[in-house]
Amino acid sequence: VLSRTNPALQYGTSLYSEGATRFAGGTDGSVSTATTLQMQSGKWYVELCPIGAPTSGWPCAGLVYTDQLGVAQSTSNLQPTNAFTSWVDLSAGTIYDFAGNGSAAYGASLGDGDILNIAVDVDAGKVWWGKNGTYFDSGNPAGGSGEGDTFAAGRDVSFHAGIYSGAGKIAINAGGDGSFAGKKTAQGNADGNGYGNFFYAPPSGFLALCTAN
């Protein structure tokens, strides 16, 4: 589930719903959130779904170095050019990578009901993004090739999402609900350990981010 938004920030107002699996910005500016479980090693898979009119809120999703989460949440602009987050702008498909390069061409835009696939190999320091089951730029997480970005291998990271004030929401499925609380028809795909209910099958070797794993 999602958590860890800093409510003390002047732009920190946010709204969680559906058991903290849906997230929306407030009315006073940029806000971000992260998963309650971080990734210290291994391979992991998660799905996110824009709901409503997300393009009005500049939604983005990707990774943050866990030890830099507080710094990331002190950034008032959700178009980062820093060395501790790596995000894809869901409304344009552009990437803002760990190297601090902003708005580089990468993927495709996502609209209401599309699904963003994210696969992370912490031990190799690689992350992939995809749309509706097809990874951007011919990425192949199972084969370890075509990654969207790289980071320091073995670095503790968390899934991270952000949105500016707007009508749209971001829903996350780390394996708990493949229907995104009724937005989609669940497809019942589990990981290799038999855990999770994903809309798309996780890449081979990639697991649901859950306490059982």
Short mmCIF file of C-alpha atoms in Angstrom, two decimals:
data_model
loop_
_atom_site.label_atom_id
_atom_site.label_comp_id
_atom_site.label_asym_id
_atom_site.label_seq_id
_atom_site.Cartn_x
_atom_site.Cartn_y
_atom_site.Cartn_z
CA VAL A 1 0.00 0.00 0.00
CA LEU A 2 0.94 3.67 -0.23
CA SER A 3 1.95 5.87 2.66
CA ARG A 4 4.64 8.26 3.88
CA THR A 5 3.45 11.57 2.50
CA ASN A 6 4.71 14.40 4.69
CA PRO A 7 1.56 16.31 5.78
CA ALA A 8 3.63 19.15 7.23
CA LEU A 9 4.63 20.41 3.80
CA GLN A 10 2.61 23.34 2.49
CA TYR A 11 1.92 21.30 -0.65
CA GLY A 12 1.58 18.03 1.26
CA THR A 13 -2.21 17.69 1.29
CA SER A 14 -3.20 14.37 -0.25
CA LEU A 15 -6.02 11.88 -0.23
CA TYR A 16 -5.70 8.13 0.20
CA SER A 17 -8.61 5.77 -0.49
CA GLU A 18 -9.45 2.13 -1.21
CA GLY A 19 -7.26 0.86 1.62
CA ALA A 20 -4.45 3.28 0.72
CA THR A 21 -4.11 1.85 -2.78
CA ARG A 22 -5.42 5.03 -4.47
CA PHE A 23 -3.73 8.38 -4.18
CA ALA A 24 -4.73 11.91 -5.22
CA GLY A 25 -3.12 15.30 -4.88
CA GLY A 26 -4.63 18.09 -2.85
CA THR A 27 -5.37 21.63 -3.95
CA ASP A 28 -2.15 23.32 -2.91
CA GLY A 29 0.50 21.90 -5.21
CA SER A 30 2.80 18.94 -5.74
CA VAL A 31 2.64 15.89 -3.50
CA SER A 32 4.26 12.46 -3.62
CA THR A 33 3.92 9.09 -1.92
CA ALA A 34 5.79 5.80 -1.66
CA THR A 35 5.12 2.16 -0.91
CA THR A 36 5.25 1.08 2.73
CA LEU A 37 7.62 -1.76 1.81
CA GLN A 38 10.98 -0.87 0.30
CA MET A 39 13.21 -3.05 -1.88
CA GLN A 40 16.64 -3.94 -0.48
CA SER A 41 17.48 -6.78 -2.89
CA GLY A 42 15.82 -9.04 -5.44
CA LYS A 43 13.44 -8.49 -8.37
CA TRP A 44 10.03 -6.84 -7.96
CA TYR A 45 6.97 -5.96 -10.03
CA VAL A 46 4.13 -3.50 -9.52
CA GLU A 47 1.27 -2.03 -11.58
CA LEU A 48 -0.18 1.48 -11.46
CA CYS A 49 -3.36 2.77 -13.08
CA PRO A 50 -4.29 6.41 -13.75
CA ILE A 51 -7.93 7.05 -12.89
CA GLY A 52 -10.05 9.97 -14.01
CA ALA A 53 -8.35 12.95 -15.63
CA PRO A 54 -4.72 12.47 -14.60
CA THR A 55 -3.22 14.70 -17.29
CA SER A 56 -4.49 17.73 -15.40
CA GLY A 57 -2.36 16.70 -12.44
CA TRP A 58 0.98 15.75 -14.05
CA PRO A 59 1.06 12.20 -12.62
CA CYS A 60 4.39 10.40 -12.48
CA ALA A 61 5.66 7.08 -11.14
CA GLY A 62 8.95 5.31 -10.64
CA LEU A 63 11.60 4.89 -7.97
CA VAL A 64 13.15 6.87 -5.16
CA TYR A 65 16.22 6.03 -3.07
CA THR A 66 14.53 5.20 0.23
CA ASP A 67 17.00 7.18 2.32
CA GLN A 68 16.25 10.25 0.18
CA LEU A 69 12.46 10.07 0.40
CA GLY A 70 12.25 13.05 2.75
CA VAL A 71 14.37 15.12 0.38
CA ALA A 72 12.20 14.10 -2.57
CA GLN A 73 9.09 15.16 -0.70
CA SER A 74 10.62 18.58 -0.10
CA THR A 75 10.81 19.14 -3.86
CA SER A 76 7.95 21.40 -4.85
CA ASN A 77 8.22 20.64 -8.56
CA LEU A 78 7.27 17.14 -9.72
CA GLN A 79 9.60 17.40 -12.72
CA PRO A 80 12.80 16.47 -10.91
CA THR A 81 16.32 16.82 -12.24
CA ASN A 82 18.10 15.23 -9.32
CA ALA A 83 20.05 12.08 -8.52
CA PHE A 84 17.65 10.30 -6.17
CA THR A 85 14.44 9.75 -8.17
CA SER A 86 13.64 8.18 -11.51
CA TRP A 87 10.14 8.85 -12.80
CA VAL A 88 8.06 8.54 -15.95
CA ASP A 89 5.54 11.29 -16.66
CA LEU A 90 2.35 9.31 -17.28
CA SER A 91 0.75 12.09 -19.31
CA ALA A 92 3.62 12.23 -21.83
CA GLY A 93 5.69 9.07 -21.42
CA THR A 94 8.89 11.06 -20.90
CA ILE A 95 11.48 9.96 -18.35
CA TYR A 96 13.31 11.89 -15.62
CA ASP A 97 16.21 9.61 -14.71
CA PHE A 98 18.61 9.09 -11.81
CA ALA A 99 21.30 10.93 -13.77
CA GLY A 100 19.29 14.15 -13.48
CA ASN A 101 18.28 14.30 -17.14
CA GLY A 102 14.80 15.77 -17.43
CA SER A 103 12.03 15.05 -19.90
CA ALA A 104 13.82 12.62 -22.22
CA ALA A 105 11.79 10.72 -24.82
CA TYR A 106 11.17 7.17 -23.64
CA GLY A 107 7.70 5.63 -23.61
CA ALA A 108 4.11 6.53 -24.32
CA SER A 109 1.43 8.50 -22.51
CA LEU A 110 -1.13 6.74 -20.34
CA GLY A 111 -4.76 7.70 -19.99
CA ASP A 112 -7.67 6.75 -17.78
CA GLY A 113 -7.65 2.98 -17.22
CA ASP A 114 -4.29 2.23 -18.83
CA ILE A 115 -1.84 0.21 -16.74
CA LEU A 116 1.77 1.18 -16.08
CA ASN A 117 4.03 -1.84 -15.52
CA ILE A 118 7.20 -1.33 -13.45
CA ALA A 119 9.81 -4.05 -12.95
CA VAL A 120 12.88 -3.52 -10.74
CA ASP A 121 16.03 -5.62 -10.37
CA VAL A 122 17.70 -4.19 -7.27
CA ASP A 123 20.76 -6.46 -7.43
CA ALA A 124 21.50 -5.39 -11.02
CA GLY A 125 20.40 -1.78 -10.48
CA LYS A 126 17.89 -1.74 -13.35
CA VAL A 127 14.29 -0.57 -13.78
CA TRP A 128 11.82 -1.01 -16.64
CA TRP A 129 8.50 0.72 -17.40
CA GLY A 130 5.79 -0.48 -19.75
CA LYS A 131 2.23 0.21 -20.85
CA ASN A 132 -0.50 -2.41 -20.86
CA GLY A 133 1.94 -5.31 -20.73
CA THR A 134 4.46 -4.07 -23.33
CA TYR A 135 7.71 -2.62 -22.01
CA PHE A 136 8.99 0.64 -23.46
CA ASP A 137 11.98 0.76 -25.79
CA SER A 138 11.89 -3.04 -26.38
CA GLY A 139 12.67 -3.62 -22.71
CA ASN A 140 12.94 -7.22 -21.50
CA PRO A 141 13.03 -7.46 -17.69
CA ALA A 142 13.17 -11.28 -17.68
CA GLY A 143 16.21 -11.17 -19.97
CA GLY A 144 17.77 -8.23 -18.15
CA SER A 145 17.99 -6.04 -21.27
CA GLY A 146 16.54 -2.78 -22.57
CA GLU A 147 16.16 -1.19 -19.13
CA GLY A 148 14.72 2.31 -18.89
CA ASP A 149 17.18 3.48 -16.25
CA THR A 150 19.97 2.24 -14.00
CA PHE A 151 20.96 2.97 -10.42
CA ALA A 152 23.58 1.86 -7.91
CA ALA A 153 23.26 -1.92 -7.66
CA GLY A 154 21.95 -3.03 -4.29
CA ARG A 155 20.75 0.46 -3.34
CA ASP A 156 17.61 0.46 -1.16
CA VAL A 157 14.74 1.83 -3.29
CA SER A 158 10.97 2.32 -2.99
CA PHE A 159 8.22 2.62 -5.56
CA HIS A 160 7.31 6.30 -5.74
CA ALA A 161 4.39 8.19 -7.28
CA GLY A 162 3.56 11.87 -7.49
CA ILE A 163 0.77 14.09 -8.69
CA TYR A 164 0.00 17.78 -8.82
CA SER A 165 -3.39 19.12 -7.76
CA GLY A 166 -6.00 17.89 -10.20
CA ALA A 167 -8.98 15.62 -10.68
CA GLY A 168 -6.97 12.47 -11.45
CA LYS A 169 -5.87 9.69 -9.13
CA ILE A 170 -3.17 7.02 -9.24
CA ALA A 171 -4.04 3.48 -8.12
CA ILE A 172 -1.35 0.93 -7.25
CA ASN A 173 -1.48 -2.85 -7.36
CA ALA A 174 1.48 -4.57 -5.74
CA GLY A 175 -0.38 -7.85 -6.02
CA GLY A 176 -3.26 -7.22 -3.66
CA ASP A 177 -6.05 -6.38 -6.10
CA GLY A 178 -5.88 -6.91 -9.84
CA SER A 179 -9.14 -5.02 -10.32
CA PHE A 180 -7.75 -1.75 -8.92
CA ALA A 181 -10.79 -1.56 -6.62
CA GLY A 182 -13.26 -2.28 -9.42
CA LYS A 183 -11.68 -0.13 -12.13
CA LYS A 184 -10.63 -3.18 -14.16
CA THR A 185 -11.59 -6.86 -14.39
CA ALA A 186 -8.97 -8.80 -12.43
CA GLN A 187 -6.94 -11.29 -14.46
CA GLY A 188 -5.55 -13.30 -11.54
CA ASN A 189 -1.87 -13.43 -12.51
CA ALA A 190 0.43 -14.49 -9.65
CA ASP A 191 4.20 -14.27 -9.35
CA GLY A 192 6.53 -17.29 -9.49
CA ASN A 193 5.97 -17.98 -5.79
CA GLY A 194 2.20 -18.07 -6.25
CA TYR A 195 1.60 -14.69 -4.61
CA GLY A 196 -0.30 -11.73 -5.98
CA ASN A 197 -3.26 -10.93 -8.21
CA PHE A 198 -1.88 -8.90 -11.10
CA PHE A 199 -3.61 -7.73 -14.25
CA TYR A 200 -0.55 -8.72 -16.31
CA ALA A 201 1.78 -11.61 -15.56
CA PRO A 202 4.94 -10.43 -13.79
CA PRO A 203 8.15 -11.01 -15.77
CA SER A 204 9.79 -14.33 -14.96
CA GLY A 205 11.68 -14.08 -11.66
CA PHE A 206 9.97 -10.85 -10.54
CA LEU A 207 7.86 -10.97 -7.39
CA ALA A 208 4.95 -9.20 -5.73
CA LEU A 209 6.06 -6.64 -3.14
CA CYS A 210 4.42 -8.29 -0.13
CA THR A 211 5.44 -9.51 3.31
CA ALA A 212 5.18 -13.17 2.20
CA ASN A 213 8.01 -12.50 -0.28
#
